[in-house]
Short mmCIF file of N, CA and C in Angstrom, two decimals:
data_model
loop_
_atom_site.label_atom_id
_atom_site.label_comp_id
_atom_site.label_asym_id
_atom_site.label_seq_id
_atom_site.Cartn_x
_atom_site.Cartn_y
_atom_site.Cartn_z
N ILE A 1 121.70 270.73 165.14
CA ILE A 1 121.77 272.18 165.22
C ILE A 1 121.58 273.19 166.22
N THR A 2 120.65 272.72 167.13
CA THR A 2 120.51 273.23 168.29
C THR A 2 121.32 273.41 169.33
N LEU A 3 122.33 272.32 169.18
CA LEU A 3 123.64 272.44 169.93
C LEU A 3 124.92 273.27 169.30
N PHE A 4 124.72 273.65 168.22
CA PHE A 4 125.95 274.67 167.79
C PHE A 4 126.06 275.96 168.64
N PRO A 5 124.83 276.58 169.09
CA PRO A 5 124.97 277.92 169.60
C PRO A 5 125.31 277.78 171.17
N LEU A 6 125.17 276.55 171.81
CA LEU A 6 125.66 276.06 173.20
C LEU A 6 127.27 275.92 172.98
N SER A 7 127.66 275.43 171.67
CA SER A 7 129.18 274.89 171.70
C SER A 7 130.00 276.00 171.39
N VAL A 8 129.50 276.62 170.31
CA VAL A 8 130.39 278.08 169.81
C VAL A 8 130.27 279.03 170.57
N GLY A 9 129.15 279.36 171.30
CA GLY A 9 128.90 280.75 171.86
C GLY A 9 127.62 281.41 171.22
N PRO A 10 127.11 282.28 171.74
CA PRO A 10 125.82 282.81 171.12
C PRO A 10 125.94 284.07 170.40
N GLN A 11 127.11 284.39 169.89
CA GLN A 11 127.20 285.31 168.92
C GLN A 11 126.51 285.17 167.65
N PRO A 12 125.81 286.04 167.22
CA PRO A 12 125.04 286.14 166.25
C PRO A 12 125.65 286.14 164.96
N GLN A 13 126.92 286.96 164.79
CA GLN A 13 127.64 287.15 163.51
C GLN A 13 128.25 285.67 163.40
N LEU A 14 128.89 285.00 164.51
CA LEU A 14 129.51 283.82 164.10
C LEU A 14 128.48 282.87 163.73
N LEU A 15 127.44 282.62 164.45
CA LEU A 15 126.43 281.78 164.34
C LEU A 15 125.92 282.01 162.63
N ALA A 16 125.61 283.10 162.17
CA ALA A 16 125.09 283.36 160.92
C ALA A 16 126.21 283.03 159.70
N ARG A 17 127.57 283.14 160.18
CA ARG A 17 128.62 282.87 159.19
C ARG A 17 128.81 281.39 159.15
N ILE A 18 128.51 280.61 160.15
CA ILE A 18 128.89 278.95 159.79
C ILE A 18 127.73 278.52 159.61
N ALA A 19 126.39 279.12 159.73
CA ALA A 19 125.31 278.41 159.46
C ALA A 19 125.03 277.58 157.98
N PRO A 20 125.72 277.98 157.01
CA PRO A 20 125.39 277.33 155.66
C PRO A 20 126.07 275.64 155.94
N GLY A 21 127.01 275.68 156.50
CA GLY A 21 127.82 274.62 156.57
C GLY A 21 127.09 273.48 157.27
N ILE A 22 126.58 274.15 158.81
CA ILE A 22 125.80 273.36 159.71
C ILE A 22 124.72 272.98 159.22
N ILE A 23 123.93 273.55 158.44
CA ILE A 23 122.65 273.20 158.05
C ILE A 23 122.73 272.12 156.65
N GLN A 24 124.01 272.47 155.99
CA GLN A 24 124.02 271.61 154.71
C GLN A 24 124.59 270.08 155.14
N VAL A 25 125.41 270.19 156.47
CA VAL A 25 126.08 268.79 156.83
C VAL A 25 124.79 268.19 157.62
N ALA A 26 123.91 268.80 158.15
CA ALA A 26 122.86 268.27 158.88
C ALA A 26 121.82 267.55 157.88
N ALA A 27 121.71 268.15 157.05
CA ALA A 27 120.93 267.21 155.77
C ALA A 27 121.43 266.43 155.29
N LEU A 28 122.96 266.29 155.13
CA LEU A 28 123.26 265.24 154.32
C LEU A 28 123.38 264.03 155.51
N LEU A 29 123.46 264.26 156.75
CA LEU A 29 123.57 263.28 157.63
C LEU A 29 122.05 262.61 157.91
N ALA A 30 121.01 263.56 158.10
CA ALA A 30 119.74 263.22 158.03
C ALA A 30 119.32 262.29 157.02
N SER A 31 119.91 262.57 155.68
CA SER A 31 119.59 261.71 154.56
C SER A 31 120.50 260.43 154.89
N LEU A 32 121.73 260.45 155.18
CA LEU A 32 122.35 259.08 155.07
C LEU A 32 122.03 258.19 155.96
N LEU A 33 121.47 258.84 157.06
CA LEU A 33 121.13 257.61 158.37
C LEU A 33 120.00 257.00 157.87
N ALA A 34 119.17 257.63 156.99
CA ALA A 34 117.83 256.58 156.70
C ALA A 34 118.08 255.81 155.51
N LEU A 35 119.02 256.17 154.55
CA LEU A 35 119.40 255.67 153.32
C LEU A 35 119.67 254.32 153.37
N GLU A 36 120.54 253.94 154.55
CA GLU A 36 121.00 252.58 154.44
C GLU A 36 119.83 251.62 154.34
N ARG A 37 118.53 251.89 154.77
CA ARG A 37 117.71 250.71 154.94
C ARG A 37 116.52 250.95 153.78
N LEU A 38 116.97 252.02 152.90
CA LEU A 38 115.95 252.27 151.71
C LEU A 38 115.55 251.01 150.96
N PHE A 39 116.74 249.92 150.71
CA PHE A 39 115.92 248.78 149.91
C PHE A 39 116.35 247.52 150.87
N ARG A 40 117.27 247.50 151.70
CA ARG A 40 117.47 246.51 152.28
C ARG A 40 116.57 245.62 153.10
N ASP A 41 115.46 246.27 153.72
CA ASP A 41 114.45 245.53 154.27
C ASP A 41 113.42 245.07 153.18
N ASP A 42 113.38 245.65 152.11
CA ASP A 42 112.81 244.89 150.75
C ASP A 42 113.28 243.72 150.25
N LEU A 43 114.67 243.73 150.21
CA LEU A 43 115.60 242.78 149.88
C LEU A 43 115.41 241.41 150.84
N GLN A 44 115.32 241.67 151.96
CA GLN A 44 115.65 240.77 153.11
C GLN A 44 114.23 239.95 153.27
N ASP A 45 113.02 240.78 153.10
CA ASP A 45 111.72 240.15 153.15
C ASP A 45 111.37 239.42 151.71
N GLY A 46 111.90 239.69 150.92
CA GLY A 46 111.63 239.03 149.44
C GLY A 46 110.52 240.18 148.59
N SER A 47 110.23 241.15 149.39
CA SER A 47 109.57 242.01 148.54
C SER A 47 109.95 242.92 147.35
N LEU A 48 111.23 242.94 147.52
CA LEU A 48 112.10 243.65 146.29
C LEU A 48 111.77 242.64 144.74
N GLU A 49 112.09 241.39 145.30
CA GLU A 49 111.93 240.29 143.95
C GLU A 49 110.37 240.56 143.72
N GLN A 50 109.34 240.65 144.31
CA GLN A 50 108.03 240.82 143.97
C GLN A 50 107.87 242.33 143.40
N LEU A 51 108.58 243.39 143.63
CA LEU A 51 108.40 244.65 143.24
C LEU A 51 109.05 244.52 141.70
N MET A 52 110.02 243.61 141.26
CA MET A 52 110.62 243.59 139.95
C MET A 52 109.80 242.81 139.14
N LEU A 53 108.88 242.15 139.76
CA LEU A 53 107.91 241.35 138.74
C LEU A 53 106.73 242.02 138.34
N LEU A 54 106.49 243.26 139.09
CA LEU A 54 105.48 244.21 138.70
C LEU A 54 105.37 244.61 137.41
N PRO A 55 104.30 244.90 136.79
CA PRO A 55 104.17 245.45 135.22
C PRO A 55 104.77 247.00 135.28
N VAL A 56 104.89 247.29 136.30
CA VAL A 56 105.51 248.71 136.27
C VAL A 56 107.11 248.59 136.32
N PRO A 57 107.67 249.67 135.51
CA PRO A 57 108.93 249.46 135.42
C PRO A 57 109.88 249.62 136.65
N LEU A 58 110.77 248.92 137.02
CA LEU A 58 111.76 249.33 138.43
C LEU A 58 112.07 250.59 138.34
N PRO A 59 112.61 251.44 137.54
CA PRO A 59 112.89 252.52 137.64
C PRO A 59 111.94 253.54 138.27
N ALA A 60 110.68 253.21 137.70
CA ALA A 60 109.47 254.02 138.34
C ALA A 60 109.45 253.60 140.08
N VAL A 61 109.53 252.40 140.25
CA VAL A 61 109.55 252.04 141.42
C VAL A 61 110.33 252.71 142.29
N VAL A 62 111.73 252.76 141.77
CA VAL A 62 112.67 253.49 142.58
C VAL A 62 112.47 254.83 142.58
N LEU A 63 112.14 255.36 141.68
CA LEU A 63 111.79 256.66 141.73
C LEU A 63 110.58 257.20 142.88
N ALA A 64 109.78 256.27 143.18
CA ALA A 64 108.76 256.37 144.19
C ALA A 64 109.34 256.23 145.51
N LYS A 65 110.17 255.27 145.53
CA LYS A 65 110.91 254.82 146.82
C LYS A 65 111.75 256.15 147.22
N VAL A 66 112.42 256.76 146.25
CA VAL A 66 113.46 257.82 146.80
C VAL A 66 112.63 258.95 147.00
N LEU A 67 111.48 259.55 146.09
CA LEU A 67 110.72 260.61 146.66
C LEU A 67 109.96 260.21 148.09
N ALA A 68 109.67 258.77 148.70
CA ALA A 68 109.04 258.86 149.81
C ALA A 68 110.35 258.84 150.79
N HIS A 69 111.31 258.36 150.61
CA HIS A 69 112.44 258.87 151.37
C HIS A 69 112.61 260.48 151.49
N TRP A 70 112.63 261.33 150.52
CA TRP A 70 112.67 262.52 150.77
C TRP A 70 111.51 263.12 151.46
N ALA A 71 110.40 262.59 151.19
CA ALA A 71 109.21 263.01 152.10
C ALA A 71 109.51 262.91 153.60
N VAL A 72 110.11 261.79 153.90
CA VAL A 72 110.40 261.56 155.17
C VAL A 72 111.62 262.33 155.99
N THR A 73 112.58 262.44 155.04
CA THR A 73 113.90 263.08 155.54
C THR A 73 113.96 264.64 155.26
N GLY A 74 113.71 264.69 153.76
CA GLY A 74 114.15 266.09 153.54
C GLY A 74 113.01 267.03 153.79
N LEU A 75 111.85 266.65 153.72
CA LEU A 75 110.58 267.48 154.05
C LEU A 75 110.41 268.35 155.43
N PRO A 76 110.87 267.37 156.31
CA PRO A 76 110.81 267.75 157.56
C PRO A 76 111.67 269.00 157.81
N LEU A 77 113.01 268.72 156.97
CA LEU A 77 113.99 269.63 157.29
C LEU A 77 113.49 270.95 156.74
N ILE A 78 112.77 270.89 155.44
CA ILE A 78 112.29 272.35 154.88
C ILE A 78 111.28 272.99 155.72
N MET A 79 110.64 272.45 156.49
CA MET A 79 109.67 272.65 157.38
C MET A 79 110.12 273.32 158.43
N LEU A 80 111.17 272.78 158.87
CA LEU A 80 111.59 273.43 160.38
C LEU A 80 112.67 274.46 160.22
N SER A 81 112.83 274.86 158.64
CA SER A 81 114.11 275.63 158.27
C SER A 81 113.48 277.20 158.99
N PRO A 82 112.39 277.68 159.08
CA PRO A 82 112.27 278.80 159.96
C PRO A 82 112.73 279.03 161.08
N LEU A 83 112.84 277.90 161.99
CA LEU A 83 112.95 277.48 163.21
C LEU A 83 114.64 277.66 163.15
N VAL A 84 115.33 276.96 162.43
CA VAL A 84 116.52 276.74 162.20
C VAL A 84 117.28 278.20 161.86
N ALA A 85 116.64 278.74 160.90
CA ALA A 85 117.00 280.39 160.69
C ALA A 85 116.99 281.23 161.92
N LEU A 86 116.00 280.98 162.80
CA LEU A 86 115.82 281.92 163.83
C LEU A 86 116.56 281.56 164.91
N LEU A 87 116.96 280.10 165.04
CA LEU A 87 118.21 279.80 165.84
C LEU A 87 119.68 280.49 165.44
N LEU A 88 119.87 280.30 164.24
CA LEU A 88 121.18 280.59 163.73
C LEU A 88 121.24 282.19 163.34
N GLY A 89 120.46 282.91 163.57
CA GLY A 89 120.65 284.37 163.48
C GLY A 89 120.50 284.75 162.05
N MET A 90 119.84 284.10 161.20
CA MET A 90 119.74 284.57 159.71
C MET A 90 118.72 285.53 159.47
N ASP A 91 118.73 286.08 158.77
CA ASP A 91 117.50 287.20 158.20
C ASP A 91 116.68 286.39 157.02
N VAL A 92 115.56 287.15 156.76
CA VAL A 92 114.44 286.61 155.97
C VAL A 92 115.25 286.16 154.50
N TYR A 93 116.06 287.02 153.89
CA TYR A 93 116.47 286.51 152.52
C TYR A 93 117.31 285.28 152.77
N GLY A 94 118.32 285.08 153.66
CA GLY A 94 118.87 283.91 154.15
C GLY A 94 118.37 282.67 154.40
N TRP A 95 116.95 282.97 154.95
CA TRP A 95 116.14 281.83 155.24
C TRP A 95 115.46 281.54 154.02
N LYS A 96 115.09 282.18 152.81
CA LYS A 96 114.50 282.00 151.75
C LYS A 96 115.51 281.06 151.01
N ILE A 97 116.74 281.48 150.76
CA ILE A 97 117.61 280.94 150.05
C ILE A 97 118.07 279.46 150.76
N MET A 98 118.00 279.37 152.01
CA MET A 98 118.32 278.22 152.73
C MET A 98 116.92 277.07 152.46
N ALA A 99 115.97 277.75 152.48
CA ALA A 99 114.89 276.75 152.15
C ALA A 99 114.90 276.26 150.59
N LEU A 100 115.53 277.06 149.78
CA LEU A 100 115.53 276.81 148.13
C LEU A 100 116.63 275.52 148.03
N THR A 101 117.65 275.91 148.85
CA THR A 101 118.76 274.97 148.80
C THR A 101 118.37 273.46 149.34
N LEU A 102 117.77 273.59 150.54
CA LEU A 102 117.38 272.29 151.03
C LEU A 102 116.09 271.80 149.75
N LEU A 103 115.40 272.56 149.46
CA LEU A 103 114.34 271.97 148.39
C LEU A 103 115.16 271.44 147.15
N LEU A 104 116.12 272.03 146.67
CA LEU A 104 116.86 271.50 145.61
C LEU A 104 117.93 270.52 146.09
N GLY A 105 118.46 270.38 147.26
CA GLY A 105 119.48 269.93 147.68
C GLY A 105 118.95 268.55 148.22
N THR A 106 118.23 268.50 149.08
CA THR A 106 117.74 267.13 149.70
C THR A 106 117.22 265.79 148.63
N PRO A 107 116.61 266.30 147.82
CA PRO A 107 116.17 265.18 147.01
C PRO A 107 117.39 264.86 146.12
N ALA A 108 118.21 265.68 145.77
CA ALA A 108 119.35 265.44 144.96
C ALA A 108 120.34 264.51 145.64
N LEU A 109 120.35 264.66 146.78
CA LEU A 109 121.27 263.87 147.74
C LEU A 109 120.35 262.35 147.59
N GLY A 110 119.30 262.28 147.95
CA GLY A 110 118.71 261.08 147.74
C GLY A 110 118.86 260.36 146.52
N PHE A 111 118.67 261.28 145.48
CA PHE A 111 118.79 260.35 144.12
C PHE A 111 120.37 260.24 143.91
N LEU A 112 121.36 261.16 144.13
CA LEU A 112 122.83 260.69 144.10
C LEU A 112 123.22 259.42 144.92
N ALA A 113 122.43 259.29 146.10
CA ALA A 113 122.95 258.12 146.97
C ALA A 113 121.96 256.74 146.72
N ALA A 114 121.30 256.81 145.72
CA ALA A 114 120.26 255.55 145.56
C ALA A 114 121.14 254.34 144.80
N PRO A 115 121.90 254.76 143.71
CA PRO A 115 122.51 253.85 143.25
C PRO A 115 123.70 253.06 144.31
N GLY A 116 124.26 253.75 145.14
CA GLY A 116 125.12 253.43 146.31
C GLY A 116 124.32 252.33 147.04
N VAL A 117 122.85 252.50 147.43
CA VAL A 117 122.18 251.86 148.19
C VAL A 117 121.93 250.51 147.46
N GLY A 118 121.45 250.68 146.30
CA GLY A 118 121.23 249.57 145.55
C GLY A 118 122.44 248.45 145.33
N LEU A 119 123.56 249.03 145.51
CA LEU A 119 124.91 248.11 145.14
C LEU A 119 125.14 247.55 146.55
N THR A 120 124.79 248.51 147.61
CA THR A 120 125.20 247.61 149.05
C THR A 120 123.86 247.18 149.58
N ALA A 121 122.77 246.91 149.08
CA ALA A 121 121.51 246.59 149.97
C ALA A 121 121.94 244.94 150.20
N GLY A 122 122.44 244.23 149.62
CA GLY A 122 122.66 242.77 150.05
C GLY A 122 123.74 242.57 150.92
N LEU A 123 124.35 243.42 151.17
CA LEU A 123 125.75 243.28 152.24
C LEU A 123 125.27 243.49 153.74
N ARG A 124 125.88 242.78 154.34
CA ARG A 124 125.49 242.70 155.91
C ARG A 124 126.03 244.11 156.53
N ARG A 125 127.02 244.42 156.49
CA ARG A 125 127.44 245.65 157.06
C ARG A 125 128.12 246.85 155.79
N GLY A 126 127.12 247.21 155.01
CA GLY A 126 127.13 247.91 153.99
C GLY A 126 127.23 249.28 154.28
N GLY A 127 126.98 249.83 155.59
CA GLY A 127 126.97 251.09 155.82
C GLY A 127 128.06 251.95 155.64
N VAL A 128 129.34 251.48 155.83
CA VAL A 128 130.62 251.96 155.77
C VAL A 128 130.88 252.08 154.22
N LEU A 129 130.61 251.16 153.56
CA LEU A 129 130.79 251.25 152.05
C LEU A 129 129.97 252.38 151.42
N LEU A 130 128.80 252.11 152.06
CA LEU A 130 127.74 253.26 151.24
C LEU A 130 128.29 254.76 151.61
N GLY A 131 128.59 255.00 152.69
CA GLY A 131 129.58 256.38 153.06
C GLY A 131 130.52 256.33 152.18
N ILE A 132 131.41 255.48 151.83
CA ILE A 132 132.71 255.77 150.90
C ILE A 132 131.95 256.14 149.38
N LEU A 133 131.15 255.32 149.02
CA LEU A 133 130.28 255.40 147.75
C LEU A 133 129.63 256.72 147.59
N VAL A 134 129.06 257.32 148.42
CA VAL A 134 128.03 258.41 148.66
C VAL A 134 128.52 259.61 148.89
N LEU A 135 129.50 260.06 149.63
CA LEU A 135 130.05 261.10 150.42
C LEU A 135 130.69 262.01 148.92
N PRO A 136 131.43 261.11 148.15
CA PRO A 136 132.14 261.71 147.10
C PRO A 136 130.99 262.60 146.07
N LEU A 137 130.02 261.68 146.01
CA LEU A 137 128.93 262.14 145.04
C LEU A 137 128.24 263.49 145.73
N SER A 138 128.13 263.40 147.13
CA SER A 138 127.39 264.59 147.81
C SER A 138 128.24 265.84 147.77
N VAL A 139 129.27 265.80 147.59
CA VAL A 139 130.16 267.12 147.74
C VAL A 139 129.64 268.24 146.64
N PRO A 140 129.52 268.03 145.42
CA PRO A 140 128.84 269.23 144.65
C PRO A 140 127.79 269.84 145.45
N VAL A 141 126.73 268.91 145.67
CA VAL A 141 125.59 269.52 146.44
C VAL A 141 125.95 270.13 147.67
N LEU A 142 126.66 270.11 148.48
CA LEU A 142 127.04 270.72 149.67
C LEU A 142 127.86 271.93 149.21
N ILE A 143 128.62 271.84 148.61
CA ILE A 143 129.42 272.98 148.00
C ILE A 143 128.40 274.00 147.27
N PHE A 144 127.57 273.63 146.44
CA PHE A 144 126.91 274.78 145.83
C PHE A 144 125.61 275.13 146.81
N ALA A 145 125.04 274.32 147.68
CA ALA A 145 124.11 274.88 148.66
C ALA A 145 124.58 275.74 149.74
N ALA A 146 126.03 275.31 149.99
CA ALA A 146 126.51 276.24 150.91
C ALA A 146 127.10 277.69 150.63
N ALA A 147 127.36 277.49 149.45
CA ALA A 147 127.56 278.80 148.48
C ALA A 147 126.35 279.68 148.43
N ALA A 148 125.36 279.01 148.19
CA ALA A 148 124.20 279.88 147.78
C ALA A 148 123.91 280.44 149.10
N MET A 149 124.00 279.81 150.13
CA MET A 149 123.77 280.20 151.43
C MET A 149 124.71 281.59 151.83
N ASP A 150 125.87 281.31 151.58
CA ASP A 150 126.85 282.17 152.06
C ASP A 150 126.94 283.41 151.28
N ALA A 151 126.38 283.27 149.91
CA ALA A 151 126.01 284.53 148.97
C ALA A 151 124.67 285.12 150.00
N ALA A 152 123.78 284.54 150.32
CA ALA A 152 122.63 284.99 150.92
C ALA A 152 123.01 285.90 151.95
N SER A 153 123.90 285.38 152.80
CA SER A 153 124.21 285.94 154.11
C SER A 153 124.99 287.37 153.73
N MET A 154 125.61 287.41 152.51
CA MET A 154 126.26 288.70 152.31
C MET A 154 125.42 289.62 151.41
N HIS A 155 124.01 289.14 151.27
CA HIS A 155 122.96 289.71 150.43
C HIS A 155 123.58 289.92 148.92
N LEU A 156 124.04 288.87 148.44
CA LEU A 156 124.63 288.51 147.08
C LEU A 156 123.67 287.95 146.29
N PRO A 157 123.39 288.01 145.13
CA PRO A 157 122.47 287.01 144.31
C PRO A 157 123.12 285.63 144.55
N ALA A 158 122.02 284.68 144.50
CA ALA A 158 122.33 283.40 144.59
C ALA A 158 121.75 282.56 143.60
N ASP A 159 121.63 283.03 142.64
CA ASP A 159 120.54 282.58 141.35
C ASP A 159 121.59 281.29 140.69
N GLY A 160 123.05 281.68 140.43
CA GLY A 160 123.72 280.78 139.58
C GLY A 160 124.03 279.66 140.55
N TYR A 161 124.04 279.65 141.86
CA TYR A 161 124.47 278.66 142.39
C TYR A 161 123.03 277.62 142.64
N LEU A 162 122.05 278.38 142.84
CA LEU A 162 120.73 277.67 142.80
C LEU A 162 120.33 276.90 141.54
N ALA A 163 120.75 277.36 140.46
CA ALA A 163 120.67 276.89 138.83
C ALA A 163 121.52 275.74 138.93
N VAL A 164 122.71 275.58 139.82
CA VAL A 164 123.46 274.56 139.33
C VAL A 164 122.55 273.31 140.25
N LEU A 165 122.45 274.00 141.61
CA LEU A 165 121.72 272.66 142.44
C LEU A 165 120.39 272.12 141.63
N GLY A 166 119.80 273.06 140.74
CA GLY A 166 118.75 272.71 140.07
C GLY A 166 118.93 271.78 138.80
N ALA A 167 120.16 271.98 138.34
CA ALA A 167 120.82 270.97 137.04
C ALA A 167 121.12 269.66 137.78
N LEU A 168 121.81 269.58 139.05
CA LEU A 168 122.47 268.52 139.86
C LEU A 168 120.82 267.54 140.18
N LEU A 169 120.02 268.35 140.53
CA LEU A 169 118.76 267.68 141.02
C LEU A 169 118.15 267.16 139.70
N ALA A 170 117.91 267.80 138.62
CA ALA A 170 117.38 267.10 137.17
C ALA A 170 118.06 266.08 136.64
N GLY A 171 119.30 266.23 136.66
CA GLY A 171 120.25 265.35 136.16
C GLY A 171 120.00 263.64 137.25
N SER A 172 120.35 264.13 138.44
CA SER A 172 120.13 262.82 139.37
C SER A 172 118.82 262.15 139.30
N ALA A 173 117.89 263.05 139.33
CA ALA A 173 116.52 262.53 139.08
C ALA A 173 116.34 261.75 137.88
N THR A 174 117.08 262.38 136.68
CA THR A 174 116.69 261.22 135.69
C THR A 174 117.47 260.08 135.26
N LEU A 175 118.81 260.30 135.79
CA LEU A 175 119.55 258.75 135.60
C LEU A 175 119.64 257.90 136.63
N SER A 176 119.44 258.68 137.96
CA SER A 176 119.40 257.64 139.32
C SER A 176 118.65 256.58 139.15
N PRO A 177 117.21 256.59 138.86
CA PRO A 177 116.30 255.48 138.56
C PRO A 177 116.91 254.50 137.93
N PHE A 178 117.48 254.54 136.91
CA PHE A 178 118.10 253.47 136.07
C PHE A 178 119.12 253.02 136.59
N ALA A 179 120.17 253.94 136.81
CA ALA A 179 121.33 252.87 137.71
C ALA A 179 121.14 252.31 138.83
N THR A 180 119.90 252.78 139.73
CA THR A 180 119.45 251.93 140.85
C THR A 180 118.92 250.98 140.67
N ALA A 181 118.07 250.97 139.53
CA ALA A 181 117.50 249.53 139.15
C ALA A 181 118.26 248.74 138.52
N ALA A 182 119.47 248.97 137.94
CA ALA A 182 120.56 247.89 137.54
C ALA A 182 121.30 247.43 138.72
N ALA A 183 121.41 248.42 139.80
CA ALA A 183 121.96 247.73 140.92
C ALA A 183 121.36 246.87 141.63
N LEU A 184 120.17 247.25 141.85
CA LEU A 184 119.15 246.48 142.69
C LEU A 184 119.19 245.02 141.58
N ARG A 185 119.06 245.01 140.72
CA ARG A 185 119.04 243.94 139.72
C ARG A 185 120.34 242.94 140.16
N LEU A 186 121.29 243.78 140.39
CA LEU A 186 122.67 243.02 140.55
C LEU A 186 122.80 242.57 142.01
N SER A 187 122.01 243.15 143.06
CA SER A 187 121.99 242.79 144.39
C SER A 187 120.98 241.58 144.57
N VAL A 188 120.05 241.43 143.80
CA VAL A 188 118.95 240.28 143.77
C VAL A 188 119.51 239.26 143.46
N GLN A 189 120.62 239.02 142.46
CA GLN A 189 120.99 238.08 141.67
C GLN A 189 122.03 236.94 142.63
#
């Protein structure tokens, strides 16, 4: 993100105009880089089988791991969002909407990607397949988050876009742990 002002020039209007795309793609890349190893290490060292034997349901374990992944990748992005807003010439309203889109979008990206991670956990070079599986699922999050930030940059209401992001988060957080648990059971067998 810090290299964009150097590459496209220091014009504040241009930076503020392309900021939604920059921020959302950076959030997606930060999430995808760490996602590949979400369950792979547990599968390789045998701890995934032990987690499956716990009296706790496997979807609850998946939910905890995805939330821990979000705490490591998404939460730092939200905490650094004031600095990013300053670098990209955004106003306070734009920063608030950016923080809300990151708060709703980054966990949704993690939940949407978790079943793909579960399916590719047993593969040696599953990163490419993971990208092919996850990128189409992440497009709605990117579209609505960037649209909310674009509306905020024009001082228009972004409530509808944020509501859709909230619905994507609620739906993915509800269904993803069960789909991921099923995918992990297939990967272990």
